[in-house]
C-alpha atoms as a printed R data frame, in Angstrom:
    type eleno elety resid chain resno       x       y       z
1   ATOM     1    CA   UNK     A     1  -7.579 -13.055  17.364
2   ATOM     2    CA   UNK     A     2 -10.022 -15.496  18.974
3   ATOM     3    CA   UNK     A     3 -12.554 -17.744  17.261
4   ATOM     4    CA   UNK     A     4 -16.035 -16.829  18.548
5   ATOM     5    CA   UNK     A     5 -18.145 -18.275  15.711
6   ATOM     6    CA   UNK     A     6 -17.634 -19.857  12.316
7   ATOM     7    CA   UNK     A     7 -20.086 -21.235   9.788
8   ATOM     8    CA   UNK     A     8 -18.003 -24.298   8.889
9   ATOM     9    CA   UNK     A     9 -15.116 -26.016  10.622
10  ATOM    10    CA   UNK     A    10 -11.809 -24.493   9.519
11  ATOM    11    CA   UNK     A    11 -13.207 -21.140   8.321
12  ATOM    12    CA   UNK     A    12 -11.460 -19.162  11.054
13  ATOM    13    CA   UNK     A    13  -8.094 -20.903  10.588
14  ATOM    14    CA   UNK     A    14  -8.218 -20.333   6.826
15  ATOM    15    CA   UNK     A    15  -8.615 -16.576   7.323
16  ATOM    16    CA   UNK     A    16  -6.525 -16.018  10.458
17  ATOM    17    CA   UNK     A    17  -3.548 -18.268   9.857
18  ATOM    18    CA   UNK     A    18  -1.756 -16.370  12.638
19  ATOM    19    CA   UNK     A    19  -3.470 -15.037  15.803
20  ATOM    20    CA   UNK     A    20  -1.406 -11.814  16.008
21  ATOM    21    CA   UNK     A    21   0.902  -9.773  13.816
22  ATOM    22    CA   UNK     A    22   3.428  -6.961  14.129
23  ATOM    23    CA   UNK     A    23   2.761  -5.057  10.925
24  ATOM    24    CA   UNK     A    24   4.762  -1.874  11.606
25  ATOM    25    CA   UNK     A    25   8.090  -1.853  13.431
26  ATOM    26    CA   UNK     A    26  10.762   0.347  11.898
27  ATOM    27    CA   UNK     A    27  13.258   3.141  12.395
28  ATOM    28    CA   UNK     A    28  13.798   5.961   9.951
29  ATOM    29    CA   UNK     A    29  16.137   8.873   9.544
30  ATOM    30    CA   UNK     A    30  15.639  11.998   7.451
31  ATOM    31    CA   UNK     A    31  18.210  14.601   6.528
32  ATOM    32    CA   UNK     A    32  17.697  18.028   8.139
33  ATOM    33    CA   UNK     A    33  16.619  19.338   4.744
34  ATOM    34    CA   UNK     A    34  14.222  16.345   4.326
35  ATOM    35    CA   UNK     A    35  15.751  15.864   0.877
36  ATOM    36    CA   UNK     A    36  16.412  12.199   1.563
37  ATOM    37    CA   UNK     A    37  15.682   9.561   4.176
38  ATOM    38    CA   UNK     A    38  16.324   5.939   5.145
39  ATOM    39    CA   UNK     A    39  13.863   3.448   6.651
40  ATOM    40    CA   UNK     A    40  14.736   0.003   8.050
41  ATOM    41    CA   UNK     A    41  12.233  -2.516   9.404
42  ATOM    42    CA   UNK     A    42   8.624  -3.528   8.789
43  ATOM    43    CA   UNK     A    43   6.106  -1.201   7.204
44  ATOM    44    CA   UNK     A    44   4.104  -0.606   4.044
45  ATOM    45    CA   UNK     A    45   6.944   0.628   1.853
46  ATOM    46    CA   UNK     A    46   6.198   2.926  -1.131
47  ATOM    47    CA   UNK     A    47   3.682   1.115  -3.292
48  ATOM    48    CA   UNK     A    48   3.383   0.492  -7.019
49  ATOM    49    CA   UNK     A    49   0.729  -1.403  -9.030
50  ATOM    50    CA   UNK     A    50   2.755  -4.634  -9.261
51  ATOM    51    CA   UNK     A    51   3.804  -4.836  -5.581
52  ATOM    52    CA   UNK     A    52   1.805  -7.009  -3.170
53  ATOM    53    CA   UNK     A    53   1.430  -7.189   0.596
54  ATOM    54    CA   UNK     A    54  -0.061  -5.186   3.447
55  ATOM    55    CA   UNK     A    55   3.455  -4.799   4.851
56  ATOM    56    CA   UNK     A    56   7.031  -5.631   3.874
57  ATOM    57    CA   UNK     A    57  10.314  -6.040   5.730
58  ATOM    58    CA   UNK     A    58  13.498  -4.485   4.423
59  ATOM    59    CA   UNK     A    59  15.309  -1.209   3.865
60  ATOM    60    CA   UNK     A    60  14.129   1.782   1.869
61  ATOM    61    CA   UNK     A    61  15.820   4.932   0.591
62  ATOM    62    CA   UNK     A    62  13.884   8.040  -0.504
63  ATOM    63    CA   UNK     A    63  15.119  11.129  -2.359
64  ATOM    64    CA   UNK     A    64  12.997  14.265  -2.803
65  ATOM    65    CA   UNK     A    65  14.173  16.677  -5.491
66  ATOM    66    CA   UNK     A    66  13.436  20.436  -5.587
67  ATOM    67    CA   UNK     A    67  11.195  19.849  -8.621
68  ATOM    68    CA   UNK     A    68   8.821  17.798  -6.370
69  ATOM    69    CA   UNK     A    69  10.085  14.622  -8.020
70  ATOM    70    CA   UNK     A    70  10.410  11.694  -5.602
71  ATOM    71    CA   UNK     A    71  12.523   8.551  -6.028
72  ATOM    72    CA   UNK     A    72  12.043   5.471  -3.815
73  ATOM    73    CA   UNK     A    73  14.319   2.421  -3.729
74  ATOM    74    CA   UNK     A    74  13.424  -0.536  -1.504
75  ATOM    75    CA   UNK     A    75  15.073  -3.916  -0.913
76  ATOM    76    CA   UNK     A    76  12.875  -6.475   0.879
77  ATOM    77    CA   UNK     A    77  13.426  -9.980   2.222
78  ATOM    78    CA   UNK     A    78  10.087 -10.752   3.951
79  ATOM    79    CA   UNK     A    79   6.448  -9.770   3.491
80  ATOM    80    CA   UNK     A    80   2.893 -10.442   4.635
81  ATOM    81    CA   UNK     A    81   0.074 -10.577   2.105
82  ATOM    82    CA   UNK     A    82  -2.809  -9.763   4.469
83  ATOM    83    CA   UNK     A    83  -2.645  -8.289   7.951
84  ATOM    84    CA   UNK     A    84  -6.129  -6.970   8.708
85  ATOM    85    CA   UNK     A    85  -9.126  -7.582  10.940
86  ATOM    86    CA   UNK     A    86 -11.532  -6.065   8.444
87  ATOM    87    CA   UNK     A    87 -14.822  -7.368   7.004
88  ATOM    88    CA   UNK     A    88 -13.278  -8.704   3.772
89  ATOM    89    CA   UNK     A    89 -12.208 -12.123   5.151
90  ATOM    90    CA   UNK     A    90  -8.559 -11.612   4.213
91  ATOM    91    CA   UNK     A    91  -7.356 -11.867   7.810
92  ATOM    92    CA   UNK     A    92  -3.736 -12.420   8.872
93  ATOM    93    CA   UNK     A    93  -1.774 -14.721   6.581
94  ATOM    94    CA   UNK     A    94   1.569 -14.651   8.383
95  ATOM    95    CA   UNK     A    95   5.010 -13.478   7.295
96  ATOM    96    CA   UNK     A    96   6.976 -15.326   4.629
97  ATOM    97    CA   UNK     A    97  10.373 -15.030   2.961
98  ATOM    98    CA   UNK     A    98  10.445 -13.608  -0.559
99  ATOM    99    CA   UNK     A    99  12.463 -16.631  -1.725
100 ATOM   100    CA   UNK     A   100   9.596 -19.005  -0.847
101 ATOM   101    CA   UNK     A   101   8.379 -18.863  -4.491
102 ATOM   102    CA   UNK     A   102  10.614 -21.826  -5.404
103 ATOM   103    CA   UNK     A   103  13.986 -23.339  -4.488
104 ATOM   104    CA   UNK     A   104  16.032 -21.129  -6.841
105 ATOM   105    CA   UNK     A   105  14.244 -17.825  -6.168
106 ATOM   106    CA   UNK     A   106  16.388 -14.850  -5.175
107 ATOM   107    CA   UNK     A   107  16.718 -13.885  -1.515
108 ATOM   108    CA   UNK     A   108  15.937 -10.200  -2.131
109 ATOM   109    CA   UNK     A   109  13.144  -8.306  -3.875
110 ATOM   110    CA   UNK     A   110  13.993  -4.912  -5.394
111 ATOM   111    CA   UNK     A   111  11.366  -2.214  -5.981
112 ATOM   112    CA   UNK     A   112  12.165   1.163  -7.544
113 ATOM   113    CA   UNK     A   113   9.553   3.833  -8.220
114 ATOM   114    CA   UNK     A   114   9.438   7.542  -8.981
115 ATOM   115    CA   UNK     A   115   6.843  10.324  -8.926
116 ATOM   116    CA   UNK     A   116   7.363  12.809 -11.776
117 ATOM   117    CA   UNK     A   117   4.927  15.754 -11.838
118 ATOM   118    CA   UNK     A   118   4.650  17.260 -15.321
119 ATOM   119    CA   UNK     A   119   2.747  20.441 -14.630
120 ATOM   120    CA   UNK     A   120  -0.228  20.982 -12.308
121 ATOM   121    CA   UNK     A   121  -2.471  18.278 -13.806
122 ATOM   122    CA   UNK     A   122  -0.230  15.457 -15.089
123 ATOM   123    CA   UNK     A   123   1.963  12.975 -13.214
124 ATOM   124    CA   UNK     A   124   4.029  10.046 -14.504
125 ATOM   125    CA   UNK     A   125   5.135   7.313 -12.081
126 ATOM   126    CA   UNK     A   126   7.534   4.720 -13.554
127 ATOM   127    CA   UNK     A   127   8.330   1.596 -11.534
128 ATOM   128    CA   UNK     A   128  10.539  -1.496 -11.635
129 ATOM   129    CA   UNK     A   129  10.176  -4.669  -9.552
130 ATOM   130    CA   UNK     A   130  12.808  -7.389  -9.795
131 ATOM   131    CA   UNK     A   131  13.598 -10.715  -8.164
132 ATOM   132    CA   UNK     A   132  16.231 -13.107  -9.442
133 ATOM   133    CA   UNK     A   133  14.825 -16.299 -10.995
134 ATOM   134    CA   UNK     A   134  11.227 -15.062 -10.593
135 ATOM   135    CA   UNK     A   135  10.124 -11.961 -12.517
136 ATOM   136    CA   UNK     A   136  11.099  -8.527 -13.679
137 ATOM   137    CA   UNK     A   137   8.256  -6.008 -14.020
138 ATOM   138    CA   UNK     A   138   8.757  -2.709 -15.840
139 ATOM   139    CA   UNK     A   139   5.902  -0.246 -16.028
140 ATOM   140    CA   UNK     A   140   4.455   3.185 -15.415
141 ATOM   141    CA   UNK     A   141   1.318   4.896 -14.190
142 ATOM   142    CA   UNK     A   142   0.096   8.087 -15.865
143 ATOM   143    CA   UNK     A   143  -2.404  10.225 -13.917
144 ATOM   144    CA   UNK     A   144  -4.305  13.178 -15.370
145 ATOM   145    CA   UNK     A   145  -6.556  15.332 -13.176
146 ATOM   146    CA   UNK     A   146  -8.482  18.305 -14.572
147 ATOM   147    CA   UNK     A   147 -10.830  20.675 -12.720
148 ATOM   148    CA   UNK     A   148 -14.461  20.566 -13.821
149 ATOM   149    CA   UNK     A   149 -16.185  23.937 -14.290
150 ATOM   150    CA   UNK     A   150 -19.732  24.701 -13.228
151 ATOM   151    CA   UNK     A   151 -20.991  24.700 -16.830
152 ATOM   152    CA   UNK     A   152 -24.120  22.622 -16.053
153 ATOM   153    CA   UNK     A   153 -25.218  25.367 -13.650
154 ATOM   154    CA   UNK     A   154 -24.309  28.357 -15.809
155 ATOM   155    CA   UNK     A   155 -25.085  27.177 -19.336
156 ATOM   156    CA   UNK     A   156 -28.392  29.078 -19.437
157 ATOM   157    CA   UNK     A   157 -27.308  32.189 -17.552
158 ATOM   158    CA   UNK     A   158 -25.021  35.116 -18.181
159 ATOM   159    CA   UNK     A   159 -22.928  34.265 -15.140
160 ATOM   160    CA   UNK     A   160 -19.281  33.397 -15.872
161 ATOM   161    CA   UNK     A   161 -18.221  29.771 -15.482
162 ATOM   162    CA   UNK     A   162 -15.944  29.220 -12.488
163 ATOM   163    CA   UNK     A   163 -13.836  26.313 -11.328
164 ATOM   164    CA   UNK     A   164 -15.500  24.638  -8.359
165 ATOM   165    CA   UNK     A   165 -12.112  23.473  -7.087
166 ATOM   166    CA   UNK     A   166 -13.544  20.260  -5.619
167 ATOM   167    CA   UNK     A   167 -14.881  18.388  -8.654
168 ATOM   168    CA   UNK     A   168 -12.310  16.939 -11.026
169 ATOM   169    CA   UNK     A   169 -12.128  14.701 -14.068
170 ATOM   170    CA   UNK     A   170  -9.476  12.065 -13.432
171 ATOM   171    CA   UNK     A   171  -7.911   9.555 -15.809
172 ATOM   172    CA   UNK     A   172  -5.375   6.830 -15.059
173 ATOM   173    CA   UNK     A   173  -3.361   4.581 -17.355
174 ATOM   174    CA   UNK     A   174  -1.224   1.707 -16.027
175 ATOM   175    CA   UNK     A   175   1.035  -0.308 -18.325
176 ATOM   176    CA   UNK     A   176   3.333  -3.104 -17.155
177 ATOM   177    CA   UNK     A   177   5.586  -5.635 -18.864
178 ATOM   178    CA   UNK     A   178   6.059  -8.875 -16.884
179 ATOM   179    CA   UNK     A   179   9.359 -10.476 -17.886
180 ATOM   180    CA   UNK     A   180   9.570 -14.181 -17.101
181 ATOM   181    CA   UNK     A   181  12.739 -15.125 -15.218
182 ATOM   182    CA   UNK     A   182  11.620 -18.522 -13.889
183 ATOM   183    CA   UNK     A   183  14.166 -21.281 -14.593
184 ATOM   184    CA   UNK     A   184  12.905 -23.510 -17.387
185 ATOM   185    CA   UNK     A   185  13.246 -26.507 -15.074
186 ATOM   186    CA   UNK     A   186  10.448 -25.078 -12.875
187 ATOM   187    CA   UNK     A   187   8.127 -23.527 -15.480
188 ATOM   188    CA   UNK     A   188   9.116 -24.373 -19.075
189 ATOM   189    CA   UNK     A   189   5.811 -23.032 -20.471
190 ATOM   190    CA   UNK     A   190   6.071 -19.532 -18.966
191 ATOM   191    CA   UNK     A   191   6.284 -16.502 -21.287
192 ATOM   192    CA   UNK     A   192   6.542 -12.718 -21.015
193 ATOM   193    CA   UNK     A   193   3.201 -10.901 -20.673
194 ATOM   194    CA   UNK     A   194   1.895  -7.340 -21.059
195 ATOM   195    CA   UNK     A   195  -0.864  -5.995 -18.805
196 ATOM   196    CA   UNK     A   196  -2.685  -2.685 -18.577
197 ATOM   197    CA   UNK     A   197  -5.557  -0.762 -17.067
198 ATOM   198    CA   UNK     A   198  -7.360   2.423 -18.121
199 ATOM   199    CA   UNK     A   199  -9.859   4.251 -15.935
200 ATOM   200    CA   UNK     A   200 -11.538   7.622 -16.374
201 ATOM   201    CA   UNK     A   201 -14.291   9.409 -14.503
202 ATOM   202    CA   UNK     A   202 -15.509  12.322 -12.444
203 ATOM   203    CA   UNK     A   203 -14.778  12.784  -8.752
204 ATOM   204    CA   UNK     A   204 -16.355  15.222  -6.309
205 ATOM   205    CA   UNK     A   205 -16.462  15.620  -2.555
206 ATOM   206    CA   UNK     A   206 -19.490  13.345  -2.065
207 ATOM   207    CA   UNK     A   207 -19.603  11.300  -5.260
208 ATOM   208    CA   UNK     A   208 -17.576   9.686  -8.014
209 ATOM   209    CA   UNK     A   209 -18.352   7.725 -11.177
210 ATOM   210    CA   UNK     A   210 -16.036   6.119 -13.687
211 ATOM   211    CA   UNK     A   211 -15.512   3.475 -16.336
212 ATOM   212    CA   UNK     A   212 -12.472   1.371 -17.107
213 ATOM   213    CA   UNK     A   213 -10.927  -1.663 -18.739
214 ATOM   214    CA   UNK     A   214  -8.261  -4.078 -17.500
215 ATOM   215    CA   UNK     A   215  -6.443  -6.550 -19.720
216 ATOM   216    CA   UNK     A   216  -3.637  -9.075 -19.553
217 ATOM   217    CA   UNK     A   217  -1.988 -10.424 -22.684
218 ATOM   218    CA   UNK     A   218  -1.801 -13.912 -24.112
219 ATOM   219    CA   UNK     A   219   0.762 -16.161 -22.460
220 ATOM   220    CA   UNK     A   220   1.105 -18.451 -19.468
221 ATOM   221    CA   UNK     A   221   2.787 -16.770 -16.490
222 ATOM   222    CA   UNK     A   222   2.244 -16.433 -12.746
223 ATOM   223    CA   UNK     A   223   2.092 -12.625 -12.613
224 ATOM   224    CA   UNK     A   224   1.264 -12.809  -8.899
225 ATOM   225    CA   UNK     A   225   4.232 -14.959  -7.861
226 ATOM   226    CA   UNK     A   226   5.390 -14.120  -4.343
227 ATOM   227    CA   UNK     A   227   5.579 -10.386  -3.739
228 ATOM   228    CA   UNK     A   228   4.601  -9.559  -7.328
229 ATOM   229    CA   UNK     A   229   0.984  -8.558  -7.966
230 ATOM   230    CA   UNK     A   230  -1.652  -7.955 -10.614
231 ATOM   231    CA   UNK     A   231  -3.559  -4.677 -10.623
232 ATOM   232    CA   UNK     A   232  -7.004  -6.036 -11.456
233 ATOM   233    CA   UNK     A   233  -9.591  -3.464 -10.328
234 ATOM   234    CA   UNK     A   234 -12.375  -5.386  -8.553
235 ATOM   235    CA   UNK     A   235 -12.563  -7.189  -5.220
236 ATOM   236    CA   UNK     A   236 -12.254 -10.765  -6.521
237 ATOM   237    CA   UNK     A   237 -11.461 -10.888 -10.285
238 ATOM   238    CA   UNK     A   238 -11.038 -14.672 -10.262
239 ATOM   239    CA   UNK     A   239 -10.430 -15.045 -14.007
240 ATOM   240    CA   UNK     A   240  -7.826 -12.289 -14.420
241 ATOM   241    CA   UNK     A   241  -5.603 -14.315 -14.504
242 ATOM   242    CA   UNK     A   242  -6.819 -17.847 -13.713
243 ATOM   243    CA   UNK     A   243  -4.208 -20.407 -12.605
244 ATOM   244    CA   UNK     A   244  -1.481 -18.626 -14.634
245 ATOM   245    CA   UNK     A   245  -3.715 -18.700 -17.744
246 ATOM   246    CA   UNK     A   246  -3.924 -15.194 -19.165
247 ATOM   247    CA   UNK     A   247  -5.327 -13.635 -22.374
248 ATOM   248    CA   UNK     A   248  -8.149 -11.887 -20.516
249 ATOM   249    CA   UNK     A   249 -10.001  -8.571 -20.444
250 ATOM   250    CA   UNK     A   250 -12.452  -6.966 -18.017
251 ATOM   251    CA   UNK     A   251 -14.740  -3.953 -18.520
252 ATOM   252    CA   UNK     A   252 -15.994  -2.273 -15.359
253 ATOM   253    CA   UNK     A   253 -17.840   0.716 -13.947
254 ATOM   254    CA   UNK     A   254 -17.424   1.998 -10.415
255 ATOM   255    CA   UNK     A   255 -18.386   4.902  -8.229
256 ATOM   256    CA   UNK     A   256 -19.184   6.191  -4.779
257 ATOM   257    CA   UNK     A   257 -21.825   8.360  -3.149
258 ATOM   258    CA   UNK     A   258 -22.349   9.780   0.327
259 ATOM   259    CA   UNK     A   259 -25.967   9.975   1.486
260 ATOM   260    CA   UNK     A   260 -26.058  11.666   4.852
261 ATOM   261    CA   UNK     A   261 -23.744   9.578   7.028
262 ATOM   262    CA   UNK     A   262 -23.686   6.434   4.901
263 ATOM   263    CA   UNK     A   263 -21.140   5.989   2.117
264 ATOM   264    CA   UNK     A   264 -21.739   3.492  -0.701
265 ATOM   265    CA   UNK     A   265 -19.142   2.250  -3.209
266 ATOM   266    CA   UNK     A   266 -20.622   0.041  -5.966
267 ATOM   267    CA   UNK     A   267 -18.756  -1.567  -8.876
268 ATOM   268    CA   UNK     A   268 -19.764  -3.870 -11.728
269 ATOM   269    CA   UNK     A   269 -17.394  -5.824 -13.954
270 ATOM   270    CA   UNK     A   270 -17.993  -7.967 -17.060
271 ATOM   271    CA   UNK     A   271 -15.063  -9.863 -18.524
272 ATOM   272    CA   UNK     A   272 -13.678 -12.907 -20.300
273 ATOM   273    CA   UNK     A   273 -10.620 -15.123 -20.075
274 ATOM   274    CA   UNK     A   274 -10.085 -16.511 -23.582
275 ATOM   275    CA   UNK     A   275  -7.373 -18.894 -22.370
276 ATOM   276    CA   UNK     A   276 -10.001 -21.016 -20.597
277 ATOM   277    CA   UNK     A   277 -13.117 -19.842 -22.469
278 ATOM   278    CA   UNK     A   278 -14.945 -18.425 -19.447
279 ATOM   279    CA   UNK     A   279 -16.946 -15.222 -18.873
280 ATOM   280    CA   UNK     A   280 -17.675 -13.582 -15.537
281 ATOM   281    CA   UNK     A   281 -19.945 -10.930 -14.061
282 ATOM   282    CA   UNK     A   282 -18.971  -9.459 -10.698
283 ATOM   283    CA   UNK     A   283 -20.967  -7.050  -8.534
284 ATOM   284    CA   UNK     A   284 -19.270  -5.359  -5.570
285 ATOM   285    CA   UNK     A   285 -20.972  -3.143  -2.997
286 ATOM   286    CA   UNK     A   286 -19.120  -1.591  -0.053
287 ATOM   287    CA   UNK     A   287 -20.655   0.564   2.662
288 ATOM   288    CA   UNK     A   288 -19.541   2.457   5.758
289 ATOM   289    CA   UNK     A   289 -21.588   4.185   8.448
290 ATOM   290    CA   UNK     A   290 -20.368   5.968  11.612
291 ATOM   291    CA   UNK     A   291 -22.411   4.797  14.591
292 ATOM   292    CA   UNK     A   292 -20.730   7.400  16.797
293 ATOM   293    CA   UNK     A   293 -17.600   9.543  16.870
294 ATOM   294    CA   UNK     A   294 -15.482   6.481  17.674
295 ATOM   295    CA   UNK     A   295 -17.491   3.487  16.427
296 ATOM   296    CA   UNK     A   296 -17.817   2.675  12.711
297 ATOM   297    CA   UNK     A   297 -19.903   0.052  10.934
298 ATOM   298    CA   UNK     A   298 -18.680  -1.187   7.539
299 ATOM   299    CA   UNK     A   299 -19.267  -4.106   5.220
300 ATOM   300    CA   UNK     A   300 -19.452  -5.497   1.720
301 ATOM   301    CA   UNK     A   301 -21.412  -7.733  -0.618
302 ATOM   302    CA   UNK     A   302 -19.794  -9.510  -3.578
303 ATOM   303    CA   UNK     A   303 -21.621 -11.640  -6.139
304 ATOM   304    CA   UNK     A   304 -19.703 -13.433  -8.908
305 ATOM   305    CA   UNK     A   305 -21.268 -15.490 -11.727
306 ATOM   306    CA   UNK     A   306 -19.314 -17.545 -14.276
307 ATOM   307    CA   UNK     A   307 -20.399 -18.847 -17.680
308 ATOM   308    CA   UNK     A   308 -19.339 -22.451 -17.000
309 ATOM   309    CA   UNK     A   309 -19.583 -24.951 -14.184
310 ATOM   310    CA   UNK     A   310 -16.007 -24.243 -13.099
311 ATOM   311    CA   UNK     A   311 -15.276 -22.151 -11.177
312 ATOM   312    CA   UNK     A   312 -18.587 -22.168  -9.266
313 ATOM   313    CA   UNK     A   313 -20.707 -19.046  -8.718
314 ATOM   314    CA   UNK     A   314 -20.581 -17.571  -5.221
315 ATOM   315    CA   UNK     A   315 -21.634 -14.735  -2.909
316 ATOM   316    CA   UNK     A   316 -19.570 -13.136  -0.139
317 ATOM   317    CA   UNK     A   317 -20.956 -10.950   2.656
318 ATOM   318    CA   UNK     A   318 -18.955  -9.383   5.467
319 ATOM   319    CA   UNK     A   319 -19.402  -6.729   8.156
320 ATOM   320    CA   UNK     A   320 -17.242  -5.195  10.858
321 ATOM   321    CA   UNK     A   321 -17.617  -2.832  13.800
322 ATOM   322    CA   UNK     A   322 -14.476  -0.912  14.718
323 ATOM   323    CA   UNK     A   323 -13.631   1.340  17.655
324 ATOM   324    CA   UNK     A   324 -11.204   4.213  17.052
325 ATOM   325    CA   UNK     A   325  -9.026   5.105  20.019
């Protein structure tokens, strides 16, 4: 990456802390039956809501059972939080060791997840993340997806209602228990914390609309330490948590719509962090537009307002033009 223009001195270096990055470099092997496989190197390993990073370095083992159940086990020693050249000003942060959290942190990060389909519409995905002397996270995601019939179109006719096949009602529940494993010498005030998110809405080929709530329980804890992550739903979510201070909740609505070639994805969140006595309102708007078969224009606008003087209100705007080879 090369600095062509920046509004203030240091803006470019804050976003692109490294000029280049090798995000994917790995070898993998799969059994002839594809029932199991091994991957070693750098890549985005199987994700779960409490795992951070655009890419991780380590070794992963995958088992696929005849029942369509999948089990993934990954051990990682390095990771990179952001490795993009997109419009969102996240940039390239550079690779770091997982034990950089503090002097006593474990040298390896373990992530285990499974995909358990329970019929055609329900799926349960338990997960465990663990690092010695940092955190243990134990949780699950439950996804429900139901087809939506054409009842609005047939309610006043004698025609039978049929499944459109493309419009579905989807609901998601995420629950996670963050177990504090920091040595008391480093963080004597840290406690265990529960967190969760519920979202439900309708999704079609050219539109979606939903409503949800995210919460994190009372207790001081860095739930985003190192490779661990929160699963807050909006782009910024500054108060959820805020400097390890939890006891917060956020209500939000989101959606998407395609109008011709342009695609819009708006979201609005209203929340409060009771640990610091602050409210926030966040508006996100993302757009994408294909300028040609190979050139795409995309961007976003984020506006965040807080109830107090700290943190300050702000607006973020970003755009990008990408060429697809």
